[in-house]
XYZ file of C-alpha atoms in Angstrom:
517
model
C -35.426 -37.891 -51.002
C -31.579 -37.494 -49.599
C -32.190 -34.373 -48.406
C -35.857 -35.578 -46.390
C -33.951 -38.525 -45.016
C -31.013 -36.010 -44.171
C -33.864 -33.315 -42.356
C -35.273 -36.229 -40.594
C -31.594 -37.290 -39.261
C -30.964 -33.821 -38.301
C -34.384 -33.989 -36.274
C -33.892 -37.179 -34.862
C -30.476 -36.139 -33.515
C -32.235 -33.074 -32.241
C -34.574 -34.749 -30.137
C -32.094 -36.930 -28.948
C -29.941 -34.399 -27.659
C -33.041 -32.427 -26.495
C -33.824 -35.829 -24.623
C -30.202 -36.128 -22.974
C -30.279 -32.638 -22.193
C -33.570 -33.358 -20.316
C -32.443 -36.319 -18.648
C -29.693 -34.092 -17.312
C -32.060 -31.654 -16.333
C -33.898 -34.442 -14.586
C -30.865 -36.070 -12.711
C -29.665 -32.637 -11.841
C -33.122 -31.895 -9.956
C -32.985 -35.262 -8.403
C -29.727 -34.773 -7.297
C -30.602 -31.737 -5.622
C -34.090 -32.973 -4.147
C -32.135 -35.901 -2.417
C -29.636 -33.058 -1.441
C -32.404 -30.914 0.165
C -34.215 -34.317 1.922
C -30.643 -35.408 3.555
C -30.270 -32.117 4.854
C -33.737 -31.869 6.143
C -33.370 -34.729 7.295
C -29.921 -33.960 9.232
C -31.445 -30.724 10.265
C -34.765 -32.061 11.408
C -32.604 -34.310 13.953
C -30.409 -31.993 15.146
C -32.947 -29.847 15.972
C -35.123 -32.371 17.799
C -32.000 -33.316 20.297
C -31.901 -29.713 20.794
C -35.290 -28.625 22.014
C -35.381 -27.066 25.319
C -39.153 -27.156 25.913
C -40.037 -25.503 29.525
C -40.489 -29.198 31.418
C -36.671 -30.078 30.568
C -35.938 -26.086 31.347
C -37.528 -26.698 34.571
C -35.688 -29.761 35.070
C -32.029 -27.650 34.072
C -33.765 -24.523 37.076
C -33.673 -27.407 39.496
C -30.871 -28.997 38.833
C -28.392 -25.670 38.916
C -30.069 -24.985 41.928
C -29.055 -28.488 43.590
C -25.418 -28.258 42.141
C -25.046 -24.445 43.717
C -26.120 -26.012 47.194
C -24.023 -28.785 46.824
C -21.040 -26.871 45.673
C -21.491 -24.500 48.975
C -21.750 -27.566 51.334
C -18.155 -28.967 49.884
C -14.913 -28.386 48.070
C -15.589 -30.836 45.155
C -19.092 -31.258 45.993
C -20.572 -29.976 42.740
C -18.903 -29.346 39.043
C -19.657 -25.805 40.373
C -16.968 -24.664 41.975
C -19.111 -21.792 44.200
C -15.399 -20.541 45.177
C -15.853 -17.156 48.274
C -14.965 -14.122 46.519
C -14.163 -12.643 50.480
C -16.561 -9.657 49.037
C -18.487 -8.794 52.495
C -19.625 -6.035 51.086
C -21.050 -4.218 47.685
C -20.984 -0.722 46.909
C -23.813 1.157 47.738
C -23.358 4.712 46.727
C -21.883 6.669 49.663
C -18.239 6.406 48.177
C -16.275 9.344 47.458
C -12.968 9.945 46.408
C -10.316 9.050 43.441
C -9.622 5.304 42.542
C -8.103 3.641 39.828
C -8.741 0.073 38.129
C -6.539 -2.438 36.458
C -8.456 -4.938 33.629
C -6.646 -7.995 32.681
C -8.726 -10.669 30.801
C -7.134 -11.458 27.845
C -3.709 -9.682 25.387
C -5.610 -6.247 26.190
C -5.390 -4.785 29.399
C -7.313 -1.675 30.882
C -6.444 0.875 33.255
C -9.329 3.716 34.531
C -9.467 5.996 36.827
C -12.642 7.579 38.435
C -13.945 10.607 40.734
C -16.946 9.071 42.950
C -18.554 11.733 44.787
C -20.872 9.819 46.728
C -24.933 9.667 46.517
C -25.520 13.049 44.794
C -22.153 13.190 42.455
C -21.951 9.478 41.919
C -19.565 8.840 38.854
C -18.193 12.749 38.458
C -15.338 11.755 36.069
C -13.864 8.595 34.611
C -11.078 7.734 32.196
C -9.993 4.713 30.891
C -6.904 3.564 28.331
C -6.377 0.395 26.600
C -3.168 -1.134 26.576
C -2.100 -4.359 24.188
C 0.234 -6.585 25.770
C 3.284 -7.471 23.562
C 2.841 -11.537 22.600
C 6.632 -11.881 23.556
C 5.514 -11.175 27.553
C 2.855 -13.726 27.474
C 5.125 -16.255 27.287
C 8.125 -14.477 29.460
C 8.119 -14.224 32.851
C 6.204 -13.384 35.716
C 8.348 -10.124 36.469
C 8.093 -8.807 32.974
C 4.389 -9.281 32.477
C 3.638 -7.091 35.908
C 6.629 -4.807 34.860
C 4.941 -4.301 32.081
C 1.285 -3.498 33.275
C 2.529 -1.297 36.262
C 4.347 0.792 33.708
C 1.424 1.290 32.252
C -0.388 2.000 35.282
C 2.304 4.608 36.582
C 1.887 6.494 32.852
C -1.342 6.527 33.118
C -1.670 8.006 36.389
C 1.410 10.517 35.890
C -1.397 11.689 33.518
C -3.878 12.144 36.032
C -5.514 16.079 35.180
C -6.903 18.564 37.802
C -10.433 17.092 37.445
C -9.241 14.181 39.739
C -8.126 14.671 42.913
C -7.272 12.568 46.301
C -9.290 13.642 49.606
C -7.233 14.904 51.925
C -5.417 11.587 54.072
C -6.420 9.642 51.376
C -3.638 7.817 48.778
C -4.668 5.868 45.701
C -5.942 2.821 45.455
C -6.721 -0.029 43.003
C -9.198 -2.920 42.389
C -7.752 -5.288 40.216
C -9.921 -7.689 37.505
C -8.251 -10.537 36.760
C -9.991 -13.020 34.525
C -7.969 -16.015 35.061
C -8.607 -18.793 37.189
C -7.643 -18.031 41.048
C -8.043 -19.369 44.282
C -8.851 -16.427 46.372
C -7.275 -16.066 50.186
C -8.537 -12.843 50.970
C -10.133 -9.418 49.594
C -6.853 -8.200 47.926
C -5.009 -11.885 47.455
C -5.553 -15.115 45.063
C -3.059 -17.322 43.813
C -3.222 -18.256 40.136
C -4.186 -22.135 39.043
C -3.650 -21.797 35.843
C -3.615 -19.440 32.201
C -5.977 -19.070 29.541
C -6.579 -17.224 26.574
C -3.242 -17.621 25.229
C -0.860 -16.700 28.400
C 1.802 -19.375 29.351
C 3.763 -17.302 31.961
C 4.695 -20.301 33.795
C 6.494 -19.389 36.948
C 3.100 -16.960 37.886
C 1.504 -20.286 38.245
C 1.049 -20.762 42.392
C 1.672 -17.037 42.920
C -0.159 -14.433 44.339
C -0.968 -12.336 41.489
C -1.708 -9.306 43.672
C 1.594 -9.092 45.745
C 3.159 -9.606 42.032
C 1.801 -6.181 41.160
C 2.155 -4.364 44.011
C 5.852 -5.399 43.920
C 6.475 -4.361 40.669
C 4.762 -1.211 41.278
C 6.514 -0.511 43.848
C 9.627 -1.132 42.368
C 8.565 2.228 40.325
C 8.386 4.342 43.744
C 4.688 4.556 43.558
C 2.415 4.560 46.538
C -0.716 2.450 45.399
C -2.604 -0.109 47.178
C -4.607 -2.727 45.739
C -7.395 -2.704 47.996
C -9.801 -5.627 45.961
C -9.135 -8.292 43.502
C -12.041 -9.450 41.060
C -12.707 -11.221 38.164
C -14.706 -9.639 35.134
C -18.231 -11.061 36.891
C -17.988 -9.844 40.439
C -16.958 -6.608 38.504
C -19.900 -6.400 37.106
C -22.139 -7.139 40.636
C -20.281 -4.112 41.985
C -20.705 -2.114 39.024
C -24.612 -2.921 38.855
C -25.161 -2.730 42.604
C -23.333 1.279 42.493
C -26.154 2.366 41.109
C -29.216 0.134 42.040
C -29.716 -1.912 45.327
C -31.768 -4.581 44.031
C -28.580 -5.922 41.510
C -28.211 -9.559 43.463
C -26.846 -11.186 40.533
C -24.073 -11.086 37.469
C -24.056 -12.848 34.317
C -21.081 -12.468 31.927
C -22.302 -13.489 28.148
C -19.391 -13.224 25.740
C -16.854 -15.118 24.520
C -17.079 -17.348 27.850
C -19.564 -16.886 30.087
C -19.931 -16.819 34.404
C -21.890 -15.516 37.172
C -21.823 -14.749 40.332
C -24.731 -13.643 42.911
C -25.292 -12.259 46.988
C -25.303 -15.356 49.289
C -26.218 -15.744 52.729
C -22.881 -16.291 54.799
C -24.341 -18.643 56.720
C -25.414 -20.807 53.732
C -21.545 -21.163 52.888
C -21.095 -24.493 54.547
C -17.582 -25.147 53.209
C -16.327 -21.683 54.571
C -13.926 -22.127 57.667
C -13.482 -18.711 58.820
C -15.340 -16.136 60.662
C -18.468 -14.952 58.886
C -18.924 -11.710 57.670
C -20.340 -8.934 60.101
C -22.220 -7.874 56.905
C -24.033 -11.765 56.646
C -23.736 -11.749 53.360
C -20.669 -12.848 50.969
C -20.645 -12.776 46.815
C -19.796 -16.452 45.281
C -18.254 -16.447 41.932
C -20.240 -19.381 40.669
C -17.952 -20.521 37.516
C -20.978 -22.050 36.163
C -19.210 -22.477 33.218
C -18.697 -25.850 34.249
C -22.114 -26.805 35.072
C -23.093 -30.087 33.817
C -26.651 -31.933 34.374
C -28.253 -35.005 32.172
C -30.927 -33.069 31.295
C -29.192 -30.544 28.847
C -29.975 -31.453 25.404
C -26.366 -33.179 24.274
C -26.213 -33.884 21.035
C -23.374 -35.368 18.566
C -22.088 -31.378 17.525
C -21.376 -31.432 21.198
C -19.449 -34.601 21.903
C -17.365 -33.752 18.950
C -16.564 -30.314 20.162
C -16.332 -31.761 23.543
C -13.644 -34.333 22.625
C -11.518 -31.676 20.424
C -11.645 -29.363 22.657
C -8.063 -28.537 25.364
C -10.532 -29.288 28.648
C -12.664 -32.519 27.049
C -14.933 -33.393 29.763
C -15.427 -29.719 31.178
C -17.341 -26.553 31.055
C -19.626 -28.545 29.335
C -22.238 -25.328 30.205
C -20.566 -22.986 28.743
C -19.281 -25.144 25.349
C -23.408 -24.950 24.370
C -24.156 -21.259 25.853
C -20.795 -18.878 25.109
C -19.716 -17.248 21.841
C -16.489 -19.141 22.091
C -18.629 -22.327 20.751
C -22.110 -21.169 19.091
C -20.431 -20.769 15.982
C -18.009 -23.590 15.765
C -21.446 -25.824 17.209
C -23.182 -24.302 13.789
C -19.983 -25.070 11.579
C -19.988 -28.561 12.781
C -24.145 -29.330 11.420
C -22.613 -28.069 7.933
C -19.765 -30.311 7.766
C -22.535 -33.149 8.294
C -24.924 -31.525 5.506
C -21.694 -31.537 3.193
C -20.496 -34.655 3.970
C -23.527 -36.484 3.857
C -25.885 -34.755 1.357
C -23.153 -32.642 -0.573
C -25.178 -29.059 -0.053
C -21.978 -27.503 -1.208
C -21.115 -29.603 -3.953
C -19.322 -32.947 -4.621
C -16.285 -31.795 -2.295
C -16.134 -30.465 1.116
C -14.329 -27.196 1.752
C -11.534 -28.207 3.422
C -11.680 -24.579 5.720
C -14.988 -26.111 6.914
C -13.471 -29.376 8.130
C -11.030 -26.540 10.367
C -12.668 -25.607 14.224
C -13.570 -22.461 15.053
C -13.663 -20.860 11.461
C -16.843 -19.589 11.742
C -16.748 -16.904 14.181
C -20.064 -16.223 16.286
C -20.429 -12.488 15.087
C -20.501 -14.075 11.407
C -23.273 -16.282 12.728
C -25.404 -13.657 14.020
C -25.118 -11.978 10.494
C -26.550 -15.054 8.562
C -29.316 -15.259 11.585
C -30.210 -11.622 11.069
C -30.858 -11.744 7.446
C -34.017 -11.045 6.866
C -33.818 -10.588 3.047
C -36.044 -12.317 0.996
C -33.081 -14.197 -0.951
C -31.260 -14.435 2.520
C -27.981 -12.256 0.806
C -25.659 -11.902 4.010
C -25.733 -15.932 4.113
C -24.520 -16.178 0.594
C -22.067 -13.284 1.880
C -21.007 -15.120 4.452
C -20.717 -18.563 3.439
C -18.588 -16.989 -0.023
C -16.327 -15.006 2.503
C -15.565 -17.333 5.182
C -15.401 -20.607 2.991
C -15.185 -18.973 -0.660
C -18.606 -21.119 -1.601
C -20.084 -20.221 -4.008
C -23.826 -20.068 -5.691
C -25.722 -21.321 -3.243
C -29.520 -21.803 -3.702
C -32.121 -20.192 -2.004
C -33.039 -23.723 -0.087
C -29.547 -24.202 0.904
C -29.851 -20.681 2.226
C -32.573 -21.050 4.120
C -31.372 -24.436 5.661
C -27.706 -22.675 7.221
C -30.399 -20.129 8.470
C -32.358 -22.674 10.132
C -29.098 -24.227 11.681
C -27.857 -21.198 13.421
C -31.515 -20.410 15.000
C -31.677 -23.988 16.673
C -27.915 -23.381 17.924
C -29.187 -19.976 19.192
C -32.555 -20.563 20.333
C -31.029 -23.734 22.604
C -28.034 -21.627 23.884
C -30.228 -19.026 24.899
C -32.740 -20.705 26.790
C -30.286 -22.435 28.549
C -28.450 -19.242 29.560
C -32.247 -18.405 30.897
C -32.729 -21.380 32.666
C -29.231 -20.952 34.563
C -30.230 -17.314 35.395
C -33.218 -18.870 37.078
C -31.551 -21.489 38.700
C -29.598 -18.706 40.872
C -33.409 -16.977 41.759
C -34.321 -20.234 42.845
C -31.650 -20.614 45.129
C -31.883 -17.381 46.596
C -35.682 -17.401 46.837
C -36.327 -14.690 43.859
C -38.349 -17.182 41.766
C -41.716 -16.846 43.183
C -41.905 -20.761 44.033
C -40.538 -20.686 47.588
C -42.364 -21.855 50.431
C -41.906 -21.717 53.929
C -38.502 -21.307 53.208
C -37.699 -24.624 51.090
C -37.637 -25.539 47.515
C -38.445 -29.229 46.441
C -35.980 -31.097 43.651
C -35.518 -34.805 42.629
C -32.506 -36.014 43.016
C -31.374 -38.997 40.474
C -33.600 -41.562 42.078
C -36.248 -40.042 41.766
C -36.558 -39.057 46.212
C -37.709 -36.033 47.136
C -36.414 -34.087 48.930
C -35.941 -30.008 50.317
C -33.410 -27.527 50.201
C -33.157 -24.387 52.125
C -33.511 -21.423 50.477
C -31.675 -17.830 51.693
C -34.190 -15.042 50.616
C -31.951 -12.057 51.243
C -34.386 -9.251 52.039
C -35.302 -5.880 50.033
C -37.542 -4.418 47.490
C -39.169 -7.655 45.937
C -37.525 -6.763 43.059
C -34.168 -8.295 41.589
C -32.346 -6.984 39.181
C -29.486 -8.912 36.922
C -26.651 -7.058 35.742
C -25.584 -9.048 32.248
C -22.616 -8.252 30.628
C -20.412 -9.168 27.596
C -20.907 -9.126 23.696
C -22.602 -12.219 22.960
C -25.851 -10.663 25.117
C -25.419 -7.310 23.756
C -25.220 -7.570 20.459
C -26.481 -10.911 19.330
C -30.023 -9.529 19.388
C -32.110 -12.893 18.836
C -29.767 -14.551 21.358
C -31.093 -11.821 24.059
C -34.554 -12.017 22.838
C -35.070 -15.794 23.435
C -33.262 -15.917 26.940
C -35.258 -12.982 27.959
C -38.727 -14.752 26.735
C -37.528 -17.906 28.453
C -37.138 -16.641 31.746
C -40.328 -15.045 31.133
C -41.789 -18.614 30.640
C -40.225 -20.010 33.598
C -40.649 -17.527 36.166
C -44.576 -16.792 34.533
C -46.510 -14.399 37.418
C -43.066 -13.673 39.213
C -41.281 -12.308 36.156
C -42.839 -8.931 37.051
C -40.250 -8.780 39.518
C -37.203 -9.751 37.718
C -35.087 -7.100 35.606
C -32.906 -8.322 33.669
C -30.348 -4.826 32.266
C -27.098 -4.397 30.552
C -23.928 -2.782 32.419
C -21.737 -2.482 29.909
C -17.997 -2.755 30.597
C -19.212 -2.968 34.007
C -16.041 -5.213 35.497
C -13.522 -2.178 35.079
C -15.981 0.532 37.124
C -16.526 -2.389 39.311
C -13.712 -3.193 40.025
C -12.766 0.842 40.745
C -15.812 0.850 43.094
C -14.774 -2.248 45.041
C -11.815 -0.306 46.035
C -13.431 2.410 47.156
C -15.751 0.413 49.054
C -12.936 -2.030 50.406
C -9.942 1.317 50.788
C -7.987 2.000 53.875
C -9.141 5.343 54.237
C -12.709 6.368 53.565
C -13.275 10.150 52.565
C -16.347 11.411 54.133
């Protein structure tokens, strides 16, 4: 009888535990199904304050268009600065001769060298090195930061072999890219406004960058003239337009992001000089800083916007540039951890820090295509050491980084056609005059500049977001593809890789002193 009543104690407790063990099982599902509706939930919202669908991408075409008109009529006018580049003229193919390049856009530098030998030889010979600049000089001074460089420079062209060679009369010149912010006075002269990308060489600030290299070069007894300066995106123009006429515009998608496109002189109401014998000038838009009420702001944004070191500007390019797509994804998680604990009862405290999730890691989670989505577990247990995720989690980050993609993408499209609307390449010109609404709702016409030639327009795009974020390129491509519909047939959209540096060579040639024939 003990030993029934004993069994039967031994059962009872069994069941017991069996039944706590189940009610933990229980909670523990619970847990996680309110986990995975609070994230849906977050994610479901985010991603309906970021849809771009083509009546508010029309809305962003028309409004870039207006700003870029404005911006021409005014200094201040627009948040697009439009600033003359003083480029008259682009390459067309007929240069010849030996000129060299300097790159500066961030602590590398480049310097090239290449033999154009006009329409049949084009590009004969090029050669390029990459220089890092010590840390120390970009926070020294002026004199030591162009020391530096043109020491560089001279090397590198003490190096120069038999395969490149000077026409006879001719001596060498250089186009210089420099990615900083400038206000240009002429062809070879800009004064700098200020330094990015790490560089505080203060007393540079309100010089003319180009007379500070060709002092310091000539302070090594070297006979170069620096016959253009450009930034990375007018590079690029030049570099596209070398080998293909119909290049009228430049798009730079990286870790920032600009462009620049052929205007009619005559459209550049703000300019107070002569105009160009050529009629036509390149504008470095800096659209960057764009900024409209119809792009789809959302609380990532603000958040980013207010951390940021330039809160209430380049709005544009804080939703469409590598600098941001990532930390803009990073930002949804923190939500989803905070709020429905998808990485367990404590935040990672390297998610609360900006900017920890790179872009290129991004594009890995967005690119896994296994069925238990393994680089996102990768990546999450790499960057942020967390650890057994679930499938649903997975699939959630996933999710996350294609609304942040898909919205930065079709924006980037919409901007691109923007500039064809301006310069009458979008098919919806007529008689010369586009329609918009201003903020009142009163219409009313712009004049468009159609610059004459094949029909066809080609876009030069350049930088590392576009060429190697794959799902980034394909969405902005199918976008413009939606907004331009019959008239995309026309519109080419191709990569010119490191395009500013060649560019920038080219310019010289096409802007030199002496021109070989």
């Amino acid at each position: 009888m003990g030993q029934s009543k004993a069994m039967a104690g031994v059962y009872i407790a069994c069941a017991a535990a069996a039944c706590a063990a189940a009610a933990v099982v229980l909670t523990q599902r619970v847990k996680v199904r309110s986990q995975k509706y609070t994230a849906r939930k977050i994610l479901v919202e985010f991603q309906e304050a970021c849809e771009t669908p083509l009546p508010r991408l029309r809305q962003v075409v028309d409004a870039m268009a207006v700003e870029m008109h404005a911006g021409l009529v005014s200094e201040g006018g627009s948040k697009l600065k439009m600033l003359p580049t003083f480029i008259d003229h682009l390459p067309d193919g007929n240069e010849k001769g030996l000129y060299y390049a300097v790159d500066l856009g961030g602590t590398n530098f480049r310097v090239l060298r290449t033999q154009l030998g006009g329409l049949e030889g084009r590009v004969i010979k090029q050669e390029y090195e990459e220089v890092a600049i010590p840390p120390e000089l970009m926070l020294g001074t002026s004199e030591q930061l162009f020391d530096f460089i043109a020491k560089e420079l001279v090397s590198f062209v003490a190096r120069e072999g038999e395969d490149f060679r000077l026409h006879e009369g001719q001596s060498r010149e250089i186009g210089f890219t420099f990615s900083f912010p400038c206000k240009q006075t002429a062809v070879n002269s800009g004064t700098l406004l200020q330094w990015t990308k790490g560089f505080k060489v203060n007393d540079a600030i309100g010089q003319d960058v180009v007379a500070a290299l060709q002092g310091s070069i000539e302070r090594r007894g070297y006979k170069m003239r620096i016959a253009a300066l450009v930034n990375d995106t007018v590079g690029t123009l030049a570099g596209g337009r070398y080998w293909n006429n119909d290049v009228m515009i430049a798009v730079i998608l990286g870790t920032g992001t600009n462009a620049c496109y052929v205007e009619r002189a005559e459209s550049i109401s703000k300019w107070g000089g002569e105009l160009p014998k050529s009629g036509q000038m390149v504008i470095n838009m800096e659209w960057g800083n764009f900024w409209s009420s119809h792009l789809p702001r959302t609380y990532v944004d603000e958040l980013l916007d207010n951390e940021s070191l330039n809160p209430g500007e380049y709005g544009f390019e804080k939703m469409i540039s590598g600098m941001y797509l990532g930390d803009c994804v990073r930002r949804v998680l923190v939500r989803m951890a905070q709020q429905a604990g998808i990485f367990g009862p404590h935040v990672p405290h390297k998610l609360l820090e900006a900017f920890t999730l790179q872009t290129p890691d991004m594009s890995k989670m967005h690119h896994d295509d296994s069925s238990d989505l393994k680089m996102v577990a990768e990546v999450l247990k790499t960057v942020y050491g967390i650890h057994n995720t679930t499938l649903g989690i997975r699939k959630i980050v996933l999710a996350v980084c294609d609304i942040v993609c898909q919205r930065g993408a079709r924006l980037a499209a919409a901007g691109i056609v923007g500039i064809l609307k301006k310069i009458g390449r979008d098919g919806s010109t007529a008689n010369g005059f586009i329609r918009r609404n201003d903020v009142n709702g009163i219409h009313d016409e712009l004049t468009v500049n159609s610059i004459g030639g094949s029909g066809k327009t080609v876009v030069a795009m350049d930088g590392g977001l576009y060429e190697h974020y794959s799902k980034f390129r394909n969405y902005m491509q199918q976008a413009v593809r939606e907004l331009l519909g019959d008239a995309a047939k026309n519109v080419f959209i191709e990569l010119s890789k490191d395009g500013s540096g060649i560019g920038a060579a080219i310019l010289a040639a096409s802007h030199a002193e002496y021109v070989p024939t």
